XYZ file of C-alpha atoms in Angstrom:
778
model
C 191.473 45.364 83.196
C 195.014 43.928 82.967
C 197.996 46.189 82.767
C 200.151 43.261 81.556
C 199.127 40.281 79.495
C 201.714 37.858 80.872
C 200.964 36.115 84.129
C 202.887 33.494 86.027
C 200.958 30.801 87.870
C 201.915 30.597 91.506
C 200.737 28.324 94.236
C 197.452 29.606 95.710
C 198.906 30.218 99.175
C 201.467 32.585 97.657
C 199.101 34.417 95.274
C 196.573 35.149 98.008
C 199.103 35.654 100.721
C 198.386 39.334 101.327
C 194.606 38.921 101.396
C 194.965 36.000 103.776
C 197.225 38.023 106.011
C 194.670 40.813 106.258
C 191.874 38.381 107.084
C 194.077 36.640 109.639
C 194.761 39.879 111.432
C 191.038 40.509 111.679
C 190.787 37.096 113.359
C 193.548 37.917 115.787
C 196.262 35.763 114.164
C 199.790 36.957 113.420
C 200.357 35.880 109.817
C 202.721 38.238 107.977
C 203.412 39.230 104.387
C 206.960 39.005 103.148
C 207.936 42.489 101.994
C 208.765 42.875 98.284
C 209.565 45.640 95.809
C 206.607 46.412 93.539
C 207.598 46.055 89.886
C 204.142 46.959 88.564
C 200.495 47.295 89.679
C 197.613 45.676 87.816
C 193.868 46.175 88.486
C 191.338 43.494 87.549
C 187.555 43.294 87.790
C 186.625 46.958 87.260
C 183.785 47.829 84.866
C 182.786 51.422 85.612
C 185.501 52.626 87.980
C 188.613 54.144 86.407
C 191.922 52.401 87.168
C 193.337 55.753 88.241
C 190.733 55.944 90.978
C 191.961 52.637 92.413
C 195.622 53.711 92.145
C 194.830 56.916 94.072
C 193.746 54.901 97.144
C 196.776 52.586 97.208
C 199.502 53.493 99.744
C 202.302 52.208 97.489
C 203.802 53.111 94.107
C 205.942 51.150 91.605
C 209.469 50.811 92.945
C 208.427 51.000 96.592
C 208.455 48.181 99.129
C 205.080 46.630 99.876
C 204.600 45.094 103.314
C 201.941 43.854 105.698
C 201.013 47.317 107.038
C 200.457 48.731 103.561
C 198.321 45.770 102.548
C 195.925 46.360 105.448
C 195.771 50.102 104.698
C 195.051 49.451 100.998
C 192.190 47.022 101.656
C 190.579 49.324 104.210
C 190.835 52.338 101.857
C 189.290 50.504 98.899
C 186.431 49.133 101.007
C 185.809 52.606 102.428
C 185.090 54.043 98.944
C 181.826 52.086 98.888
C 182.474 51.152 95.247
C 183.390 47.515 95.897
C 181.806 44.588 97.686
C 184.965 42.421 97.488
C 188.674 43.372 97.390
C 191.675 41.012 97.091
C 195.366 41.725 96.728
C 197.668 39.175 95.034
C 201.360 39.000 94.115
C 202.287 37.828 90.646
C 206.087 37.634 90.267
C 206.654 41.072 91.823
C 203.489 42.551 90.298
C 200.815 43.724 92.780
C 197.450 42.539 91.447
C 194.379 44.358 92.814
C 191.282 42.229 92.220
C 187.937 43.902 92.930
C 184.264 43.108 92.538
C 182.258 46.312 92.032
C 178.986 47.028 93.708
C 176.167 47.408 91.173
C 175.004 50.911 90.229
C 171.361 51.989 90.285
C 170.051 52.430 86.753
C 166.560 53.706 87.579
C 164.302 54.250 90.583
C 160.582 53.887 90.001
C 157.353 53.749 92.002
C 154.044 51.970 91.484
C 150.771 52.641 93.257
C 151.690 56.128 94.517
C 148.752 58.522 94.537
C 149.401 60.637 97.615
C 152.776 61.957 96.395
C 154.135 63.037 93.019
C 156.735 60.624 91.638
C 159.191 63.425 90.816
C 159.095 64.594 94.433
C 159.786 61.075 95.724
C 162.649 60.516 93.275
C 164.307 63.762 94.349
C 163.834 63.029 98.065
C 165.307 59.518 97.864
C 168.274 60.692 95.835
C 169.235 62.946 98.721
C 169.579 59.899 101.006
C 171.671 57.914 98.499
C 169.076 56.020 96.458
C 168.955 57.445 92.976
C 170.021 57.041 89.386
C 173.829 56.490 88.983
C 174.198 56.013 92.766
C 175.975 52.899 94.056
C 173.452 50.309 95.159
C 173.495 49.721 98.896
C 170.926 47.471 100.534
C 171.065 49.467 103.779
C 170.313 52.716 101.941
C 167.373 51.102 100.146
C 166.015 49.855 103.489
C 166.324 53.383 104.920
C 164.530 54.765 101.876
C 161.707 52.283 102.366
C 161.341 53.312 106.006
C 161.374 56.978 105.051
C 158.583 56.377 102.530
C 156.528 54.648 105.237
C 157.143 57.566 107.582
C 155.900 60.034 104.999
C 152.741 58.008 104.409
C 152.122 57.703 108.136
C 152.381 61.489 108.463
C 149.548 61.731 105.925
C 147.312 59.350 107.876
C 147.878 56.314 105.638
C 148.613 53.816 108.392
C 147.717 50.797 106.284
C 150.457 51.438 103.744
C 152.520 48.469 102.578
C 155.758 48.893 100.666
C 157.738 46.136 98.973
C 160.979 46.817 97.152
C 162.069 44.926 94.044
C 165.730 45.016 92.963
C 166.341 43.640 89.450
C 169.861 43.123 88.053
C 170.434 44.266 84.452
C 173.412 44.396 82.106
C 176.687 46.164 82.893
C 176.443 45.421 86.614
C 173.438 47.680 87.169
C 170.120 47.261 88.965
C 166.667 48.780 88.802
C 164.937 49.604 92.078
C 161.140 49.634 92.149
C 159.118 50.591 95.240
C 155.708 48.904 95.036
C 153.278 50.843 97.210
C 149.874 49.737 98.435
C 148.647 52.937 100.091
C 145.598 51.400 101.709
C 142.819 53.553 103.167
C 143.391 56.838 104.932
C 143.022 56.585 108.705
C 140.618 59.277 109.842
C 140.093 60.850 113.244
C 136.913 59.475 114.783
C 137.144 61.045 118.200
C 138.962 63.798 120.097
C 138.740 63.604 123.873
C 139.946 66.490 126.043
C 140.538 65.741 129.733
C 141.003 68.260 132.545
C 139.229 71.234 130.980
C 136.850 72.977 133.371
C 136.926 76.617 132.241
C 136.142 75.881 128.590
C 133.987 73.273 126.911
C 135.254 70.563 124.600
C 133.552 72.314 121.681
C 135.345 75.617 122.345
C 138.734 73.917 122.517
C 138.167 71.725 119.449
C 137.402 74.853 117.413
C 140.941 76.042 118.196
C 142.491 72.853 116.836
C 143.376 72.220 113.209
C 142.690 68.500 113.636
C 139.034 67.555 113.653
C 136.697 64.638 113.173
C 135.237 63.914 109.740
C 132.699 66.418 108.463
C 131.207 67.880 105.301
C 134.281 69.809 104.219
C 137.135 67.729 105.623
C 137.593 66.198 102.155
C 138.937 69.631 101.219
C 140.783 70.647 104.396
C 142.023 67.131 105.342
C 141.529 68.170 108.958
C 140.453 64.626 109.849
C 143.814 63.174 108.763
C 146.167 62.850 111.699
C 149.740 64.097 111.519
C 152.257 64.629 114.284
C 153.054 68.091 112.915
C 149.413 69.151 113.105
C 149.087 67.784 116.644
C 152.168 69.739 117.734
C 150.623 72.868 116.260
C 147.330 72.164 118.029
C 149.094 71.792 121.377
C 150.639 75.224 120.913
C 147.274 76.629 119.797
C 145.586 75.287 122.935
C 148.318 76.772 125.120
C 147.928 80.142 123.407
C 144.150 79.951 123.833
C 144.521 79.516 127.598
C 147.373 82.017 127.958
C 145.364 84.678 126.145
C 142.550 84.202 128.652
C 144.550 84.518 131.836
C 145.684 80.939 132.499
C 149.361 81.664 132.974
C 150.269 78.213 134.308
C 148.410 76.075 131.779
C 150.167 72.865 130.786
C 149.386 70.175 128.216
C 150.450 67.225 130.340
C 150.205 64.506 127.722
C 148.625 63.400 124.453
C 147.654 59.888 123.462
C 147.069 58.672 119.912
C 145.399 55.292 119.446
C 144.491 53.505 116.242
C 142.048 50.659 115.676
C 143.411 47.249 114.617
C 142.204 47.762 111.023
C 144.236 51.012 110.959
C 141.273 53.057 109.720
C 140.147 54.992 112.808
C 142.225 57.221 115.098
C 141.303 58.524 118.550
C 143.096 61.428 120.225
C 143.197 62.236 123.930
C 144.608 65.523 125.224
C 145.217 65.946 128.973
C 145.209 69.554 130.199
C 146.162 71.111 133.507
C 144.474 74.522 133.402
C 145.767 76.167 136.545
C 144.028 79.345 137.720
C 143.083 82.554 135.970
C 145.379 85.521 136.698
C 144.692 89.248 136.666
C 147.430 91.809 135.970
C 148.102 93.744 139.176
C 150.859 96.078 137.978
C 153.370 96.710 135.186
C 156.609 98.660 135.464
C 159.737 99.328 133.448
C 163.395 99.042 134.367
C 166.587 99.518 132.412
C 167.894 102.177 130.009
C 164.988 104.242 128.673
C 166.712 107.510 127.610
C 164.184 109.614 129.519
C 161.282 108.126 127.521
C 159.732 106.050 130.291
C 156.239 107.513 129.849
C 156.381 107.050 126.080
C 157.573 103.455 126.315
C 155.093 102.620 129.066
C 152.262 103.881 126.858
C 153.223 101.183 124.345
C 152.336 98.426 126.832
C 148.887 97.084 125.937
C 148.759 94.746 128.941
C 147.028 97.017 131.473
C 146.669 96.645 135.276
C 143.264 95.298 136.226
C 142.871 93.343 132.988
C 142.994 89.582 132.535
C 146.465 88.356 131.650
C 146.990 87.703 127.928
C 150.099 86.113 126.449
C 149.288 87.678 123.094
C 149.166 91.189 124.588
C 152.384 90.545 126.513
C 154.198 89.550 123.317
C 152.740 92.551 121.515
C 153.913 94.872 124.306
C 157.466 93.520 124.069
C 157.437 93.920 120.305
C 156.089 97.475 120.380
C 158.793 98.614 122.821
C 161.514 96.824 120.834
C 160.256 98.262 117.535
C 160.099 101.742 119.016
C 163.703 101.525 120.178
C 164.548 100.265 116.699
C 163.351 103.547 115.182
C 166.087 105.329 117.187
C 168.812 103.067 115.800
C 168.865 100.374 118.500
C 168.741 97.394 116.167
C 169.464 94.810 118.847
C 167.198 96.049 121.638
C 166.161 93.313 124.054
C 162.939 93.560 126.077
C 162.014 90.868 128.618
C 158.953 90.838 130.861
C 159.506 88.976 134.144
C 156.359 87.823 135.984
C 155.875 87.825 139.740
C 152.984 85.561 140.728
C 150.730 85.932 143.753
C 148.874 82.625 143.712
C 146.688 83.453 146.723
C 145.312 86.606 145.113
C 145.602 85.150 141.626
C 147.481 88.215 140.481
C 150.616 88.729 138.429
C 152.989 91.719 138.283
C 155.303 92.299 135.330
C 158.607 94.109 135.187
C 159.769 94.940 131.670
C 163.569 94.965 131.592
C 164.875 97.070 128.704
C 168.357 96.602 127.303
C 168.697 98.759 124.154
C 172.231 97.632 123.352
C 174.403 99.820 121.144
C 172.979 102.261 118.647
C 173.625 100.966 115.142
C 174.273 102.446 111.719
C 173.392 100.808 108.426
C 176.612 100.027 106.590
C 175.370 98.507 103.306
C 171.986 97.931 101.661
C 172.512 94.753 99.631
C 170.191 93.356 96.954
C 170.284 89.811 95.623
C 168.128 87.583 93.438
C 167.208 90.184 90.793
C 168.325 88.781 87.453
C 166.052 90.960 85.286
C 164.962 93.886 87.413
C 167.498 96.672 87.594
C 168.961 97.544 90.982
C 167.733 101.127 90.710
C 164.107 99.940 90.342
C 164.413 98.280 93.746
C 166.626 100.856 95.448
C 164.286 103.742 94.674
C 161.698 102.029 96.894
C 164.061 102.020 99.892
C 163.216 104.298 102.784
C 166.252 103.216 104.822
C 169.552 104.635 103.580
C 173.154 103.621 103.978
C 175.366 105.432 106.528
C 172.305 106.551 108.502
C 170.834 105.398 111.804
C 169.113 102.040 111.728
C 165.312 102.559 111.652
C 163.105 99.489 111.955
C 160.049 101.254 110.539
C 161.935 102.443 107.457
C 163.351 98.976 106.856
C 159.878 97.419 107.021
C 158.507 100.143 104.733
C 161.318 99.401 102.271
C 160.447 95.711 102.177
C 156.712 96.390 101.818
C 157.235 98.884 98.976
C 159.422 96.443 97.058
C 156.821 93.702 97.595
C 154.032 95.947 96.310
C 155.847 96.377 92.995
C 154.394 93.013 92.005
C 157.573 91.866 90.262
C 158.610 89.247 92.808
C 157.220 86.002 94.198
C 158.996 86.504 97.491
C 160.743 89.395 99.231
C 162.726 88.808 102.433
C 164.953 91.089 104.441
C 167.411 90.483 107.261
C 169.750 92.734 109.232
C 172.881 90.863 110.345
C 175.541 92.594 112.402
C 178.370 93.787 110.181
C 181.421 91.603 110.719
C 184.251 93.241 112.607
C 182.035 95.970 114.089
C 179.768 96.316 117.098
C 177.654 99.290 115.977
C 176.868 98.594 112.313
C 174.445 96.334 110.500
C 173.971 95.319 106.891
C 170.489 95.228 105.380
C 170.189 92.300 102.960
C 167.138 92.263 100.698
C 166.570 89.035 98.782
C 163.989 88.762 96.013
C 162.692 85.879 93.926
C 161.612 87.154 90.547
C 158.493 86.012 88.759
C 157.541 86.375 85.086
C 156.112 89.865 84.584
C 155.412 89.550 80.886
C 151.918 88.296 80.145
C 150.205 87.211 76.959
C 146.636 86.218 77.569
C 143.851 85.135 75.284
C 140.574 83.795 76.559
C 136.936 84.384 77.244
C 134.457 84.813 80.046
C 130.713 84.601 80.542
C 128.424 86.709 82.709
C 124.684 87.108 82.864
C 124.615 90.713 81.663
C 127.457 90.646 79.111
C 127.053 87.033 77.885
C 130.258 85.877 76.170
C 133.321 88.127 76.363
C 136.490 87.620 74.334
C 139.661 89.111 75.784
C 143.202 89.314 74.486
C 145.981 91.264 76.108
C 149.741 91.667 75.984
C 151.268 93.314 79.001
C 154.769 93.683 80.358
C 154.619 94.947 83.939
C 158.384 95.253 84.272
C 159.440 96.089 80.723
C 163.125 95.239 80.227
C 163.580 95.372 84.006
C 162.810 99.120 84.046
C 159.726 98.963 86.279
C 157.565 100.490 83.529
C 154.291 98.898 82.438
C 153.356 98.573 78.759
C 150.079 97.041 77.664
C 147.824 96.373 74.701
C 144.260 95.291 75.409
C 141.523 93.912 73.195
C 138.078 93.236 74.610
C 134.908 92.334 72.772
C 131.525 91.143 73.920
C 128.020 91.272 72.585
C 127.513 94.784 73.957
C 130.945 96.404 74.209
C 134.265 96.462 72.373
C 137.558 97.999 73.445
C 141.029 98.374 71.978
C 143.561 100.264 74.079
C 147.287 100.900 74.443
C 148.699 102.063 77.774
C 152.042 102.921 79.335
C 152.911 103.740 82.942
C 156.236 105.016 84.277
C 156.022 104.955 88.100
C 159.185 107.075 88.412
C 158.852 109.655 85.649
C 160.917 111.882 87.952
C 163.456 110.892 90.578
C 161.054 112.135 93.273
C 158.568 109.360 92.488
C 156.128 111.288 90.282
C 154.418 108.788 87.961
C 153.207 109.321 84.415
C 150.539 107.275 82.648
C 148.944 107.607 79.252
C 146.333 105.624 77.359
C 144.963 105.654 73.810
C 141.636 103.884 73.327
C 138.603 103.226 71.161
C 135.404 101.915 72.763
C 132.048 100.928 71.333
C 129.059 100.398 73.669
C 125.536 99.153 72.990
C 122.665 98.731 75.472
C 122.568 95.480 77.492
C 120.116 92.700 76.784
C 117.582 93.994 79.317
C 116.924 97.081 77.123
C 114.390 97.070 74.291
C 115.675 100.249 72.648
C 118.929 100.372 70.735
C 121.737 102.913 70.352
C 125.484 102.935 69.864
C 128.093 105.023 71.680
C 131.589 105.220 70.159
C 134.422 106.908 72.054
C 137.911 107.507 70.731
C 140.510 109.375 72.701
C 143.528 109.479 74.889
C 144.574 110.818 78.246
C 147.665 111.451 80.307
C 147.990 111.753 84.050
C 150.700 112.328 86.640
C 150.711 110.945 90.180
C 152.468 112.851 92.958
C 153.066 110.923 96.229
C 152.649 113.027 99.363
C 153.165 110.243 101.907
C 153.658 106.494 102.042
C 149.906 105.973 101.555
C 148.708 109.189 99.838
C 148.964 110.041 96.147
C 147.444 112.939 94.202
C 146.835 112.598 90.453
C 146.462 115.306 87.791
C 145.600 114.650 84.180
C 144.084 115.811 80.913
C 142.553 114.073 77.937
C 140.923 114.402 74.554
C 137.825 112.383 73.699
C 135.531 112.282 70.687
C 132.113 110.700 71.210
C 129.621 109.591 68.565
C 126.071 108.622 69.493
C 124.003 106.799 66.880
C 120.234 106.475 67.419
C 117.283 104.914 65.610
C 113.539 104.933 66.068
C 113.721 102.507 69.033
C 116.333 104.495 70.954
C 115.418 105.856 74.403
C 114.103 109.424 74.472
C 117.101 110.652 76.443
C 119.482 109.616 73.644
C 117.271 111.116 70.933
C 117.192 114.387 72.893
C 120.973 114.397 73.006
C 121.224 113.886 69.212
C 118.573 116.562 68.666
C 120.515 119.049 70.834
C 123.802 118.679 68.947
C 122.502 118.112 65.386
C 119.218 119.981 65.214
C 117.469 116.919 63.723
C 113.860 117.199 64.940
C 113.319 113.440 65.252
C 116.562 112.923 67.172
C 117.372 109.953 64.935
C 120.861 110.162 63.517
C 124.460 110.668 64.656
C 125.755 113.309 67.067
C 129.485 113.955 67.397
C 130.908 115.802 70.379
C 134.414 116.614 71.569
C 135.530 116.752 75.186
C 138.750 117.917 76.840
C 138.387 116.411 80.324
C 140.709 117.558 83.093
C 141.091 115.163 86.017
C 142.247 115.484 89.612
C 142.219 112.633 92.095
C 143.401 111.697 95.571
C 143.985 108.160 96.799
C 144.949 106.716 100.166
C 145.546 102.996 100.615
C 146.491 101.470 103.975
C 145.069 97.975 103.391
C 147.190 94.970 104.281
C 146.381 93.369 100.911
C 144.851 94.577 97.683
C 143.364 91.135 96.920
C 142.221 89.697 100.261
C 142.353 92.592 102.754
C 141.545 91.986 106.403
C 142.478 95.352 107.898
C 143.029 98.908 106.748
C 141.246 101.460 104.608
C 141.095 102.486 100.963
C 139.837 105.929 99.910
C 139.575 107.476 96.462
C 138.209 110.829 95.311
C 138.161 111.735 91.630
C 137.002 114.837 89.755
C 136.601 114.970 85.973
C 135.897 118.387 84.436
C 135.238 119.455 80.815
C 135.243 123.239 80.324
C 136.325 123.561 76.701
C 134.486 120.814 74.817
C 130.906 120.503 73.592
C 129.717 118.488 76.595
C 130.722 120.842 79.439
C 130.230 118.816 82.592
C 131.859 117.737 85.786
C 131.820 114.265 87.307
C 132.844 113.564 90.931
C 133.354 110.149 92.541
C 134.176 109.365 96.172
C 134.705 105.793 97.369
C 135.782 104.368 100.708
C 136.480 100.797 101.780
C 137.080 99.862 105.416
C 138.182 96.492 106.785
C 138.396 95.317 110.365
C 138.959 91.824 111.786
C 136.235 90.970 114.305
C 137.765 87.603 115.219
C 140.643 85.500 114.005
C 138.465 84.286 111.124
C 135.778 86.934 110.592
C 136.391 90.239 108.805
C 133.917 93.110 108.579
C 134.135 94.893 105.226
C 132.274 98.154 104.584
C 132.139 99.988 101.269
C 130.476 103.267 100.416
C 130.399 105.263 97.197
C 128.853 108.614 96.292
C 128.895 109.770 92.655
C 127.675 113.080 91.292
C 127.606 114.574 87.798
C 126.281 117.909 86.512
C 126.176 119.867 83.262
C 127.798 123.310 83.053
C 126.743 126.531 81.336
C 123.137 125.440 80.967
C 124.172 122.216 79.265
C 122.581 118.959 80.323
C 124.813 116.314 81.832
C 125.927 114.028 78.927
C 123.894 110.847 78.897
C 126.902 108.679 77.984
C 128.533 109.650 81.302
C 125.609 108.357 83.361
C 126.049 106.173 86.444
C 124.209 102.841 86.711
C 123.210 100.664 89.668
C 122.040 97.140 90.328
C 123.857 93.817 90.228
C 127.161 92.612 91.657
C 129.339 95.585 92.556
C 126.421 97.747 93.643
C 123.056 96.373 94.872
C 122.789 92.624 94.471
C 119.405 91.029 93.894
C 118.415 93.656 91.312
C 119.135 93.174 87.611
C 122.431 94.694 86.488
C 122.120 98.429 85.604
C 118.341 98.392 86.217
C 117.993 100.855 89.132
C 116.826 104.412 88.728
C 114.530 106.156 86.256
C 113.405 104.188 83.198
C 112.409 105.429 79.759
C 108.603 105.980 79.759
C 108.173 104.413 76.304
C 110.640 101.529 76.201
C 110.940 100.899 79.932
C 114.728 100.805 79.625
C 116.925 101.924 82.502
C 118.664 105.209 81.723
C 121.112 105.501 84.579
C 121.550 108.888 86.169
C 123.807 111.745 87.179
C 123.869 110.714 90.858
C 124.465 107.439 92.584
C 124.629 106.267 96.207
C 125.887 102.770 96.999
C 126.587 101.047 100.332
C 127.742 97.492 101.010
C 128.465 95.596 104.212
C 129.988 92.113 104.247
C 130.950 89.628 106.938
C 133.733 87.615 105.316
C 134.878 84.189 106.500
C 137.227 81.520 105.127
C 135.460 78.851 103.141
C 134.172 76.113 105.513
C 136.885 73.552 106.067
C 139.698 76.028 105.564
C 142.511 75.297 103.158
C 145.612 77.054 101.849
C 143.781 79.400 99.454
C 142.988 82.543 101.472
C 141.078 84.113 98.558
C 138.351 81.428 98.750
C 135.818 82.998 101.106
C 132.129 83.078 101.748
C 130.244 86.097 103.045
C 126.933 87.437 104.207
C 126.001 90.870 102.916
C 123.619 93.805 103.149
C 123.451 96.164 100.158
C 121.709 99.466 99.600
C 121.726 102.068 96.859
C 119.933 103.990 94.147
C 120.551 106.060 90.997
C 119.034 109.553 90.604
C 118.566 111.904 87.676
C 120.123 115.351 87.341
C 117.995 117.763 89.356
C 116.358 114.934 91.302
C 116.770 115.042 95.082
C 118.500 112.153 96.807
C 115.820 110.622 99.018
C 116.556 107.814 101.484
C 113.031 106.503 100.991
C 113.897 105.602 97.396
C 116.918 103.472 98.274
C 116.718 99.782 97.414
C 118.069 97.186 99.862
C 118.952 93.512 99.655
C 120.608 90.832 101.802
C 122.048 87.438 101.089
C 125.005 85.078 100.952
C 127.841 84.670 98.494
C 131.203 83.110 97.666
C 134.271 84.850 96.248
C 137.456 83.318 94.868
C 140.515 84.557 93.032
C 140.461 81.591 90.661
C 143.199 80.659 88.173
C 141.097 82.203 85.382
C 140.239 85.408 87.243
C 138.241 86.750 90.194
C 134.912 84.972 90.629
C 131.973 86.116 92.721
C 128.662 84.341 93.264
C 125.750 85.682 95.293
C 122.182 84.856 96.194
C 120.244 87.909 97.333
C 116.764 88.642 98.624
C 115.510 92.165 97.773
C 114.151 93.695 100.973
C 112.012 96.565 99.665
C 111.466 96.022 95.954
C 108.840 98.216 94.302
C 106.531 97.402 91.369
C 108.497 97.703 88.154
C 111.845 96.748 89.703
C 113.696 94.046 87.789
C 114.894 91.358 90.172
C 117.564 88.703 89.826
C 118.247 86.702 92.987
C 121.200 84.599 91.768
C 124.062 86.517 90.174
C 127.644 85.812 89.242
C 130.489 87.716 87.692
C 134.119 87.138 86.802
C 136.747 89.844 86.638
C 135.589 92.217 89.356
C 135.651 92.091 93.137
C 134.426 93.915 96.207
């Protein structure tokens, strides 16, 4: 760009005098520029950079005197912008001419041959280090980007990776940058050698490590692919393993990683100094304990006479600190100092307790909720502003907000309030997820064949916390249409209200030879009253009209029901009955997860009673689930259920309320709904008024591990039976089975597969060793 069109030709030594002076100074010479008054400033050579940008870096304006010092400052400032690869200053008859040559800009960044990483991720990562679209091209930055790419590939075990970078000039002083990647083969761990271990075998220690040699499932877990991050984690895991077994002075002295010349095989060597095994001789407390020494000492799980455990020591510190936190001491500090007796191999611990100042909660702040109303979150808080800090209440607040199911992530922190020494703020941050759901799809199971499902549900309708849903479900043997609404805070005290309107049609499953149809239309409303953080009591009432349609092939029990309510001697026809069921239920849930629990208990008791309708019955259900971790990987899961129904006022228990057993969810290995008494003519299972079910599972992560915790395999033992009204529950009639299975919360719904061997099948029992089901879980 030229600010003036006229230009006077000067001898070269005069026109380039200032640039030469600057270069001479760099060489240590003392050439000088004759000062002159700037009549005008002209910029030449710019293509993308605005002239105003150049003017802003110049230390001189029109009308000012330009000298040697200002020339050096100007050149340095323009070079420092990074926009130019050449800068010259010339004088043209009192006009300062700034001549620049711009660095090229990056038009695009592309990758070829990348399989291990997504291109979008690489583009974003490189842009952060200066190599990206619209960025100024810099060879040093491109070289750094190339090295960073290699480092990322090396961390994934691709040691044979080769990267070549192609820079292609295009129009308008731009370039395209292409990283050509030859990933090569993944280097896999072929051997892990542990040196210095005497107390534990190599096998025991390798089981602690995430890194492993190639095996059947390492294609899934990638445990045989070396990474420095994984090795660092394994070193800490080995230390923890020893510390938890008494080896207080264990040390990982060194690790060596070697790779074969073809960069395909890796060998690891870990050198361990075990030390000796220590026993806890004594524990004592010192510091400010507010007269609660016995109470705080009871929280210490590291007992005298036991083998030292780093895990139990950490837990003891945490339990004391958390307990002090419930009294308002938010910044309590608990340190356990060891005193070693190496001759006796004993260790004594003194727990020093410094509670700090008692703290109040100043503000409870919420952030991240763009749709959900503040009140929906705040009503779950158990910690309140202007009250003593309570660590348990703060944790309960976070857990209750998380259990709403409206957020992908819920975090909480308690920084000290600025300008105070006895107040904290509680900051709750949420990341919302879509709570509206429109779903249309299908599923297939052995008993129901193809099932079509469509549903519209908004779990957080308009940010109110209410749930509204419409459900359509149709299969070969059942059809449902239902509308439901739940308000979890119908009252400010947390009483919930739910109602549902539905129409269901049910026909016998494929295993039956007789046919019938049961149609139920009705609605119900219930209220839930919380009595504690884990206990809720429900009360409800409903109205239900049931139609049973029979034909000549229908089971005798259904014909008898039609005969009772219609007077038709043959029992072939349609019987309509009305019911006004009243319901009462109690539920307690202390599980750590509703989807993949590993600890805790779930209990549910439900009573349904019809006193005013035609059916006149009561139906009671009690279920309990219990989970306990046996090891770091193995969980024991026990489930028991007892169901009982009975007719009132000399009325038989309604057949359409019968319980059924057999199949996944009850006793695996037996055909779904096949247990219990069968019709003497058709041989069809009739269900019953009583049911006893028991399940035991040993659950483990799927071999090879992986990030998906819901993918598990399990061994199981099932038992159960269905009994008729008036029939005694006899243990000798229970059916048992055992087997193996896999469960997974898949993207299309919960999936469960099992292979069972019936242990005491009787003649006439219908068996089915392999079973699967989607949509239900243990």
